[in-house]
Coordinates of C-alpha atoms in Angstrom, one line a residue:
Chain I
M155 CA 77.9 111.1 76.9
S156 CA 81.6 110.2 76.7
K157 CA 82.8 106.8 77.6
P158 CA 83.7 106.2 81.3
Y159 CA 87.4 106.0 82.1
L160 CA 87.2 102.4 83.4
N161 CA 85.3 99.5 82.0
P162 CA 81.8 99.0 83.3
G163 CA 81.2 96.3 85.9
L164 CA 83.0 97.7 89.0
P165 CA 80.8 97.9 92.1
T166 CA 78.3 100.7 92.0
P167 CA 78.6 103.2 94.8
V168 CA 75.5 103.6 97.0
A169 CA 75.2 106.6 99.3
T170 CA 74.9 106.3 103.1
E171 CA 73.4 108.8 105.5
L172 CA 76.9 110.2 106.0
D173 CA 77.8 110.8 102.4
Q174 CA 74.5 111.2 100.6
P175 CA 75.0 115.0 99.8
Y176 CA 78.4 114.1 98.2
W177 CA 76.9 111.6 95.8
D178 CA 73.9 113.8 95.1
G179 CA 76.3 116.6 94.3
L180 CA 78.3 114.6 91.8
R181 CA 75.1 113.7 90.0
A182 CA 74.3 117.4 89.7
G183 CA 77.8 118.2 88.6
K184 CA 78.9 119.8 91.9
L185 CA 81.6 118.8 94.3
M186 CA 80.0 118.9 97.8
L187 CA 82.3 118.1 100.7
Q188 CA 81.8 117.8 104.4
R189 CA 82.5 120.9 106.5
C190 CA 82.1 121.4 110.3
R191 CA 79.4 124.1 111.1
A192 CA 81.2 124.9 114.3
C193 CA 84.8 125.4 113.2
Q194 CA 84.1 125.8 109.5
R195 CA 86.9 123.4 108.5
F196 CA 86.6 120.6 105.8
Q197 CA 87.3 117.0 106.4
W198 CA 87.3 114.0 104.2
G199 CA 86.3 111.1 104.1
P200 CA 83.1 111.9 105.8
E201 CA 83.0 111.4 109.6
W202 CA 80.2 111.6 112.2
I203 CA 82.2 114.1 114.2
C204 CA 84.6 116.9 113.5
H205 CA 88.1 115.6 114.4
R206 CA 89.3 119.1 115.2
C207 CA 86.6 120.5 117.4
L208 CA 84.5 117.4 118.1
S209 CA 81.2 119.0 117.0
F210 CA 78.6 116.6 115.6
D211 CA 77.1 119.4 113.5
Y212 CA 78.3 119.2 110.0
D213 CA 77.2 120.5 106.6
Y214 CA 78.0 119.9 103.0
V215 CA 79.4 122.8 101.0
E216 CA 80.2 123.2 97.4
V217 CA 84.0 123.3 96.6
P218 CA 85.7 124.1 93.3
A219 CA 86.7 120.9 91.6
S220 CA 90.3 121.8 91.2
G221 CA 93.5 120.7 93.0
R222 CA 96.9 119.2 92.6
I223 CA 98.3 115.6 92.4
Y224 CA 99.5 114.6 95.9
S225 CA 100.4 111.1 94.8
H226 CA 99.6 108.6 92.0
Q227 CA 99.9 105.1 90.8
R228 CA 99.7 103.4 87.4
V229 CA 97.9 100.1 87.8
W230 CA 98.8 97.2 85.5
H231 CA 97.5 94.0 87.2
P232 CA 93.7 93.7 87.2
V233 CA 92.2 92.5 90.4
H234 CA 88.6 92.7 89.3
P235 CA 87.0 90.8 86.5
A236 CA 85.7 94.0 84.9
L237 CA 89.3 95.2 84.5
K238 CA 90.7 92.1 82.8
T239 CA 90.7 93.9 79.4
Q240 CA 91.3 97.4 80.7
G241 CA 95.1 97.6 80.4
P242 CA 97.0 100.1 82.5
Y243 CA 95.1 102.9 84.3
V244 CA 96.0 105.8 86.5
I245 CA 94.8 106.5 90.0
V246 CA 95.6 109.9 91.5
L247 CA 95.3 111.2 95.0
V248 CA 94.3 114.9 94.6
E249 CA 94.6 117.5 97.4
L250 CA 92.2 120.4 97.3
P251 CA 93.9 123.7 98.5
Q252 CA 90.4 125.4 98.6
A253 CA 89.1 122.8 101.1
D254 CA 91.8 122.6 103.8
N255 CA 93.9 120.3 101.6
V256 CA 91.5 117.3 102.0
R257 CA 92.3 114.6 99.5
L258 CA 90.2 112.7 97.0
V259 CA 90.9 109.5 95.1
G260 CA 90.1 109.5 91.3
N261 CA 91.5 108.6 87.9
L262 CA 93.6 110.8 85.8
L263 CA 92.0 111.1 82.3
G264 CA 94.1 110.8 79.2
D265 CA 96.8 108.5 78.0
P266 CA 97.3 105.9 80.8
Q267 CA 101.0 105.9 80.0
Q268 CA 101.4 109.7 80.4
P269 CA 104.1 110.9 82.8
L270 CA 102.8 111.3 86.3
V271 CA 103.9 114.4 88.2
I272 CA 103.3 115.1 91.9
G273 CA 102.2 118.6 92.3
A274 CA 100.6 118.9 88.9
E275 CA 97.4 121.1 88.8
V276 CA 94.3 119.2 87.9
E277 CA 90.6 120.0 87.4
G278 CA 87.6 117.8 88.0
V279 CA 85.5 116.1 85.4
F280 CA 82.1 114.7 86.4
E281 CA 81.7 111.3 84.9
Q282 CA 78.0 110.4 84.8
H283 CA 76.8 106.8 85.0
A284 CA 73.1 107.6 84.3
D285 CA 72.3 104.0 83.2
A286 CA 73.6 102.3 86.3
E287 CA 71.3 100.9 88.9
P288 CA 71.2 103.1 90.9
P289 CA 72.5 105.9 88.8
F290 CA 75.7 107.7 90.1
A291 CA 78.5 109.9 89.1
L292 CA 82.2 109.8 89.7
L293 CA 84.7 112.7 90.0
Q294 CA 87.6 112.2 87.6
W295 CA 90.6 114.5 86.9
R296 CA 92.5 115.9 84.0
L297 CA 95.6 118.1 83.9
A298 CA 94.7 121.7 84.1
Chain M
M42 CA 114.2 101.4 133.6
S43 CA 110.5 101.9 134.4
T44 CA 108.8 98.9 136.0
R45 CA 106.1 99.4 133.3
S46 CA 108.0 97.5 130.7
L47 CA 108.0 94.0 129.2
R48 CA 111.8 93.9 129.0
G49 CA 113.0 90.4 129.9
R50 CA 109.9 89.3 131.7
T51 CA 108.8 86.6 129.3
A52 CA 110.4 84.3 126.8
V53 CA 109.5 82.2 123.8
V54 CA 110.1 78.5 124.5
G55 CA 108.2 76.8 121.7
L56 CA 107.9 77.2 117.9
G57 CA 105.6 75.4 115.6
E58 CA 104.8 75.6 111.9
T59 CA 102.9 73.5 109.4
T60 CA 104.1 72.9 105.9
Y61 CA 103.8 76.1 103.9
Y62 CA 101.6 75.8 100.8
K63 CA 100.9 78.0 97.8
R64 CA 97.6 79.7 98.4
G65 CA 94.6 77.5 98.1
Q66 CA 96.7 74.3 98.1
S67 CA 96.5 73.2 101.7
P68 CA 95.0 69.7 101.9
D69 CA 93.8 70.6 105.4
A70 CA 91.2 73.0 106.8
E71 CA 92.3 76.2 108.4
M72 CA 91.4 75.1 112.0
K73 CA 93.3 71.9 111.5
L74 CA 96.3 73.9 110.4
A75 CA 96.1 76.0 113.5
L76 CA 95.9 73.0 115.7
Q77 CA 98.9 71.3 113.9
A78 CA 101.0 74.4 114.4
I79 CA 100.1 74.7 118.1
V80 CA 100.7 71.0 118.8
R81 CA 104.1 71.3 117.1
A82 CA 105.0 74.3 119.2
C83 CA 104.1 72.4 122.3
E84 CA 106.3 69.5 121.2
D85 CA 109.1 71.9 120.6
A86 CA 108.6 73.3 124.1
G87 CA 108.3 69.8 125.6
I88 CA 104.9 70.5 127.1
S89 CA 101.4 69.1 126.7
P90 CA 98.9 71.3 124.8
R91 CA 96.7 71.0 127.9
E92 CA 99.1 73.4 129.7
I93 CA 98.2 76.3 127.3
D94 CA 96.0 78.7 129.1
G95 CA 96.0 81.6 126.8
F96 CA 95.7 82.4 123.0
A97 CA 96.7 85.5 121.2
S98 CA 96.3 86.3 117.5
F99 CA 95.8 89.1 115.0
S100 CA 94.4 90.2 111.7
N101 CA 91.0 88.8 112.4
D102 CA 92.1 85.2 112.6
R103 CA 89.1 83.0 112.2
N104 CA 90.0 80.3 114.7
D105 CA 88.3 81.0 118.0
P106 CA 90.4 80.4 121.1
S107 CA 87.5 78.7 123.0
Q108 CA 87.2 76.2 120.2
L109 CA 90.9 75.7 120.0
A110 CA 91.1 75.2 123.8
A111 CA 88.3 72.7 123.7
A112 CA 89.8 70.8 120.8
L113 CA 93.2 70.6 122.5
G114 CA 91.7 69.7 125.9
C115 CA 93.3 72.7 127.6
K116 CA 92.7 72.5 131.3
E117 CA 91.6 76.1 131.6
L118 CA 91.4 79.2 129.4
K119 CA 92.6 82.4 131.1
F120 CA 93.4 84.8 128.2
S121 CA 91.7 85.1 124.8
N122 CA 93.1 88.0 122.8
M123 CA 92.8 89.5 119.4
Q124 CA 94.9 92.4 118.2
W125 CA 92.6 94.6 116.1
G126 CA 93.7 95.6 112.6
G127 CA 94.2 93.9 109.3
G128 CA 97.3 92.8 107.3
G129 CA 100.3 91.9 109.3
G130 CA 100.2 95.0 111.6
G131 CA 99.5 92.9 114.6
G132 CA 102.2 90.3 114.2
S133 CA 104.5 91.7 116.8
A134 CA 101.7 93.2 118.9
A135 CA 100.1 89.8 119.4
I136 CA 103.4 88.7 120.9
G137 CA 103.4 91.8 123.1
N138 CA 99.8 91.1 124.2
A139 CA 100.8 87.5 125.1
A140 CA 103.9 88.8 126.9
A141 CA 101.8 91.3 128.8
A142 CA 99.4 88.7 129.9
V143 CA 102.2 86.4 131.2
A144 CA 104.1 89.2 132.8
T145 CA 101.1 90.5 134.8
G146 CA 99.9 87.1 135.9
I147 CA 96.8 87.0 133.7
A148 CA 97.9 83.7 132.2
D149 CA 100.9 81.4 132.5
C150 CA 101.4 79.8 129.1
V151 CA 100.2 81.7 126.1
V152 CA 100.3 80.6 122.5
V153 CA 100.5 83.2 119.7
F154 CA 99.1 81.7 116.5
R155 CA 98.0 82.6 112.9
A156 CA 96.4 80.2 110.4
L157 CA 95.4 80.8 106.8
A158 CA 93.7 78.6 104.3
Q159 CA 92.7 80.8 101.4
G160 CA 91.3 77.9 99.4
Q161 CA 88.8 77.5 102.1
F162 CA 88.0 81.2 102.7
G163 CA 89.1 83.3 99.6
R164 CA 92.0 85.5 98.6
F165 CA 93.4 88.8 99.8
G166 CA 94.8 90.1 96.6
Q167 CA 91.5 90.3 94.7
G168 CA 89.0 93.1 94.5
A169 CA 85.5 93.5 95.7
T170 CA 83.1 91.1 94.1
S171 CA 79.8 92.7 95.2
S172 CA 77.7 94.6 92.7
T173 CA 77.4 97.7 95.0
I174 CA 79.6 99.3 97.6
S175 CA 79.0 101.8 100.4
G176 CA 80.9 103.8 103.0
N177 CA 84.6 104.6 102.7
F178 CA 85.3 102.0 100.0
A179 CA 82.7 103.6 97.8
H180 CA 85.2 106.5 97.5
T181 CA 88.0 104.3 96.2
V182 CA 86.8 101.0 94.6
P183 CA 84.8 102.6 91.7
Y184 CA 88.2 104.2 90.6
G185 CA 89.8 100.8 90.5
L186 CA 91.6 101.1 93.9
M187 CA 90.8 97.9 95.8
S188 CA 93.8 95.6 96.4
P189 CA 96.4 95.9 99.1
A190 CA 99.1 96.8 96.5
Q191 CA 96.9 99.6 95.3
M192 CA 96.1 100.8 98.8
F193 CA 99.9 101.3 99.5
A194 CA 101.5 102.2 96.2
M195 CA 100.7 106.0 96.5
K196 CA 102.3 106.1 100.0
V197 CA 105.5 104.6 98.5
N198 CA 105.4 106.8 95.4
R199 CA 105.1 109.9 97.5
F200 CA 108.0 108.7 99.7
M201 CA 110.2 108.0 96.7
H202 CA 109.4 111.5 95.3
D203 CA 110.1 113.3 98.6
H204 CA 113.4 111.5 99.2
G205 CA 114.8 110.5 95.8
V206 CA 114.6 106.8 96.5
K207 CA 115.3 104.6 93.5
Q208 CA 113.7 101.4 92.4
E209 CA 117.0 99.6 92.8
A210 CA 116.6 99.9 96.6
F211 CA 113.4 97.8 96.4
R212 CA 115.1 95.3 94.2
A213 CA 117.9 94.8 96.7
I214 CA 115.3 93.9 99.3
A215 CA 113.6 91.4 97.0
L216 CA 116.9 89.8 96.1
A217 CA 118.0 89.5 99.7
C218 CA 114.7 87.7 100.6
Y219 CA 115.0 85.3 97.7
H220 CA 118.6 84.7 98.4
H221 CA 117.9 83.6 101.9
A222 CA 115.0 81.4 100.8
Q223 CA 117.5 79.3 98.7
S224 CA 119.0 77.9 101.9
N225 CA 115.6 77.3 103.6
P226 CA 113.9 74.1 102.5
R227 CA 110.7 75.2 104.1
A228 CA 110.5 78.2 101.8
V229 CA 107.9 78.2 99.1
M230 CA 110.5 79.8 96.8
Y231 CA 113.3 77.3 97.7
G232 CA 115.0 76.3 94.5
R233 CA 113.6 79.4 92.7
P234 CA 116.4 82.0 92.9
L235 CA 115.8 85.6 91.7
D236 CA 118.4 87.8 89.9
E237 CA 118.5 91.4 88.9
A238 CA 117.5 90.9 85.3
T239 CA 114.5 88.8 86.2
Y240 CA 113.4 91.4 88.7
D241 CA 113.8 94.2 86.2
A242 CA 111.9 92.3 83.5
S243 CA 109.0 91.3 85.8
R244 CA 105.7 92.8 85.2
W245 CA 104.3 95.7 87.1
I246 CA 101.5 95.0 89.5
T247 CA 101.1 98.7 90.2
E248 CA 103.9 101.2 89.9
P249 CA 106.3 101.2 91.9
F250 CA 105.7 97.5 92.7
H251 CA 107.0 94.9 90.3
L252 CA 105.7 91.3 90.8
Y253 CA 108.7 90.6 93.0
D254 CA 108.0 93.5 95.3
C255 CA 104.8 91.9 96.4
C256 CA 104.3 89.2 99.1
L257 CA 103.2 85.7 98.4
E258 CA 99.8 84.5 99.4
N259 CA 100.0 81.2 101.2
D260 CA 98.2 78.5 103.3
G261 CA 99.6 77.3 106.5
A262 CA 99.8 78.0 110.2
A263 CA 102.5 79.1 112.7
A264 CA 102.6 79.3 116.5
M265 CA 104.9 80.3 119.3
I266 CA 104.6 79.7 123.1
L267 CA 105.5 82.3 125.7
V268 CA 106.0 81.7 129.4
S269 CA 107.5 83.8 132.2
A270 CA 111.2 84.5 132.4
E271 CA 111.3 82.7 135.7
R272 CA 110.2 79.4 134.1
A273 CA 112.0 79.9 130.8
R274 CA 115.2 78.0 131.6
D275 CA 113.2 74.8 132.3
F276 CA 112.5 74.1 128.6
P277 CA 114.5 72.2 126.0
H278 CA 115.7 75.2 124.0
P279 CA 117.6 78.2 125.1
P280 CA 115.1 80.9 126.1
C281 CA 114.5 83.7 123.7
Y282 CA 113.5 86.7 125.8
V283 CA 111.1 89.4 124.7
L284 CA 113.0 92.6 125.2
A285 CA 110.3 94.9 123.8
S286 CA 107.1 94.8 121.9
V287 CA 105.1 97.9 121.0
G288 CA 102.3 98.8 118.5
G289 CA 100.1 101.6 117.4
S290 CA 100.1 104.4 114.9
H291 CA 100.4 108.2 114.6
Y292 CA 97.9 111.0 114.6
R293 CA 94.8 110.1 112.5
A294 CA 96.6 107.2 110.8
G295 CA 93.2 105.7 110.3
A296 CA 91.7 108.8 108.6
P297 CA 89.4 107.6 105.8
V298 CA 90.1 107.7 102.1
H299 CA 93.8 108.4 102.2
N300 CA 93.5 111.5 104.3
V301 CA 96.0 110.8 107.1
P302 CA 98.0 114.0 107.4
D303 CA 101.4 112.3 107.4
Y304 CA 100.7 110.0 104.5
A305 CA 104.0 108.8 103.1
T306 CA 105.0 106.7 106.1
S307 CA 105.2 103.1 107.2
T308 CA 103.3 104.2 110.3
F309 CA 106.3 103.6 112.6
K310 CA 107.4 107.2 113.4
T311 CA 105.7 107.2 116.8
V312 CA 106.0 103.5 117.4
A313 CA 109.8 103.0 116.9
P314 CA 110.9 105.4 119.7
R315 CA 108.8 103.4 122.2
L316 CA 110.4 100.2 121.0
W317 CA 113.9 101.4 121.6
Q318 CA 113.0 102.9 124.9
M319 CA 111.5 99.7 126.2
A320 CA 114.4 97.6 124.9
G321 CA 117.0 100.0 126.1
L322 CA 118.7 99.5 122.8
K323 CA 119.5 101.4 119.6
P324 CA 119.6 100.3 115.9
D325 CA 123.4 99.6 116.1
D326 CA 122.7 96.9 118.7
V327 CA 120.5 94.8 116.3
D328 CA 122.2 91.7 114.9
V329 CA 119.5 90.6 112.5
L330 CA 116.2 92.0 111.3
Q331 CA 113.0 90.5 110.0
S332 CA 110.9 93.2 108.4
Y333 CA 107.4 92.5 107.1
E334 CA 107.1 92.7 103.4
N335 CA 103.6 93.2 102.2
F336 CA 105.5 95.3 99.6
T337 CA 109.2 96.1 99.5
G338 CA 108.6 99.9 99.7
G339 CA 107.1 99.4 103.1
V340 CA 110.2 97.5 104.3
L341 CA 112.4 100.4 103.2
M342 CA 110.2 103.0 105.0
S343 CA 110.0 100.8 108.1
I344 CA 113.8 100.5 108.3
V345 CA 114.1 104.3 107.9
E346 CA 111.5 105.0 110.5
H347 CA 113.2 102.7 113.0
G348 CA 116.3 104.8 112.6
F349 CA 118.6 102.4 110.9
V350 CA 119.2 104.8 108.0
T351 CA 118.1 108.2 106.9
P352 CA 115.8 108.6 103.8
E353 CA 118.6 110.2 101.9
E354 CA 121.0 107.3 102.6
C355 CA 118.6 104.7 101.2
N356 CA 120.0 104.3 97.8
D357 CA 123.5 103.5 99.3
F358 CA 122.2 101.4 102.2
F359 CA 119.8 99.1 100.3
Q360 CA 122.4 97.1 98.5
F361 CA 122.2 93.3 98.3
D362 CA 125.5 92.6 100.0
N363 CA 124.5 94.8 102.9
L364 CA 121.2 92.9 103.6
V365 CA 122.4 89.2 103.5
A366 CA 123.6 86.9 106.2
P367 CA 126.1 86.2 107.5
D368 CA 128.2 89.3 106.8
G369 CA 125.8 92.1 105.8
D370 CA 125.5 95.2 108.0
L371 CA 121.8 94.4 108.5
P372 CA 120.9 90.8 107.5
L373 CA 117.3 91.0 106.5
N374 CA 114.5 88.4 106.3
T375 CA 116.9 85.5 106.7
S376 CA 114.2 82.8 106.2
G377 CA 113.1 84.4 102.9
G378 CA 110.3 86.3 104.6
N379 CA 106.9 87.0 103.1
L380 CA 108.3 87.4 99.6
A381 CA 110.0 84.0 99.4
E382 CA 109.4 81.8 102.5
C383 CA 105.8 82.1 103.2
Y384 CA 103.2 84.7 103.9
M385 CA 101.8 83.8 107.3
H386 CA 100.9 87.4 108.0
G387 CA 104.4 87.8 109.5
L388 CA 104.2 85.3 112.3
G389 CA 106.8 83.3 110.3
L390 CA 109.1 86.3 110.6
N391 CA 108.8 86.3 114.3
I392 CA 109.6 82.6 114.4
E393 CA 112.7 83.2 112.3
A394 CA 113.7 85.9 114.7
V395 CA 113.6 83.3 117.5
R396 CA 115.6 80.8 115.4
Q397 CA 118.3 83.4 115.1
I398 CA 118.6 83.6 118.8
R399 CA 118.6 79.8 119.1
G400 CA 121.3 79.6 116.4
T401 CA 119.1 77.4 114.2
S402 CA 118.4 79.6 111.2
T403 CA 119.2 78.3 107.7
A404 CA 120.9 81.7 107.1
Q405 CA 122.3 82.1 110.6
V406 CA 124.0 85.3 111.7
P407 CA 127.0 84.4 113.9
R408 CA 126.4 85.1 117.6
A409 CA 123.0 86.8 117.1
E410 CA 121.9 88.1 120.4
V411 CA 119.5 90.9 119.5
S412 CA 116.9 89.9 116.9
M413 CA 114.2 92.3 115.8
V414 CA 110.9 92.1 113.9
I415 CA 108.9 94.8 112.2
S416 CA 105.3 93.9 111.5
G417 CA 102.9 95.2 108.9
P418 CA 104.1 98.5 107.5
M419 CA 101.7 101.1 106.2
V420 CA 98.6 99.7 107.9
T421 CA 97.3 100.9 111.2
P422 CA 98.0 99.8 113.8
V423 CA 101.5 98.4 113.2
S424 CA 103.9 96.8 115.7
S425 CA 107.5 95.8 116.2
S426 CA 109.4 93.7 118.8
I427 CA 112.9 92.8 119.8
F428 CA 114.0 89.4 121.1
G429 CA 117.2 88.8 123.0
A430 CA 119.4 86.0 124.2
E431 CA 120.2 85.5 127.8
A432 CA 123.3 87.7 127.6
T433 CA 121.1 90.7 126.7
L434 CA 119.1 90.7 130.0

């Protein structure tokens, strides 16, 4: 397994009733996002109700892990002890055209000082943290 | 003018502040700071704290009005109000809430207050310290997105991208704030001027924010007292009338995990038109502006969304000379603001706005009669308010 993008020691994500299928999906190498059963539209982050049609009946549906950079930031100042020796790292906000343009937060893999371009096409990389307690996976991105 | 308006119905008659400290350096507990600021505001208004019958605050202030009223021996508590929402978004709305209570007879003498002692309670600008995380934050924190600067940087980057805004526009805002702090002995950055070269050489916090684009973190407290316009002339200082105060946010501004449809905004697009409507004023009428700097990019976007300038004019408009008292077109953050005076979650900006009407600012704008405050850009809800001298009624 390749090394995770960020140093170990950040808080471990733990699923809730609302987002359990998402986290289970990442562990299995799939991107599962919330979609309303009534109007068939995606929304993210997960909500108890569809903000469009107000149905409480939602499902999780697999979505291709590909999108484009909506915005970005290169972080320099560490605000968590685990990141003190990290150096700069890149956070991207990725919109998914194949899921009603919902957006996901992730890291952009590669040189942390690479040029950052809004609109650039990216594809997902499932980053497994199998040894964590509890085990989890993150969805990272690289330029397509 | 609709009768459903706050315009001119209440006035600020008392201001109080503690000494402003670097974060964690207050010798006093947070509640003591709150009490000190309130007592000073009462002294400034020439009233006994026992006359206060209402309390309004914001940003989850930890000092409970019932305890404050008990400690101060207030005769009766009639209004106990908290504006929901974090950051400084409630700084103007808390004043609006107080004004609404006074204007409608719910209470007669309301104090708006904010107190912070981060040594006692922990810092804002640090990340999560727990070993696990759930809910919306689980979708950001494991990617290293956890501080306020990180929560807003992507809004500002997108705005810069969409409108061609340059870093120099943010630098001008920072320089103006530091410039004004040099004439304000209360300012934490008094005696510590900032120049272009120092700004340019300062480290990145997260792009596009240099160190000097980010607010301070401080300990202290501030308070202001509102009464009805009918009573306002009976106090020692010239009344400073509330001409408008509004708050809120646009459609799904609170959508989780950075999914608000209109993302690259300071959250004022739907708020600002209501402000101008209530005040019966337009941007040209404003003599002096205090605009909450959590980060300079939010100041720029706020000023755009209140209609002072178009996005495409920003690089020309945001020039140092244009933003400083007494002669700039739009004197900005004349006490030094959150960048260089003190970060009291923006209540200090409101106090400075009142000082401009009283004519007692350390960077006074001549004949200031319309004095405006923008509170808490990029969070939800945000708020803004306009104060006016007697002549504006």
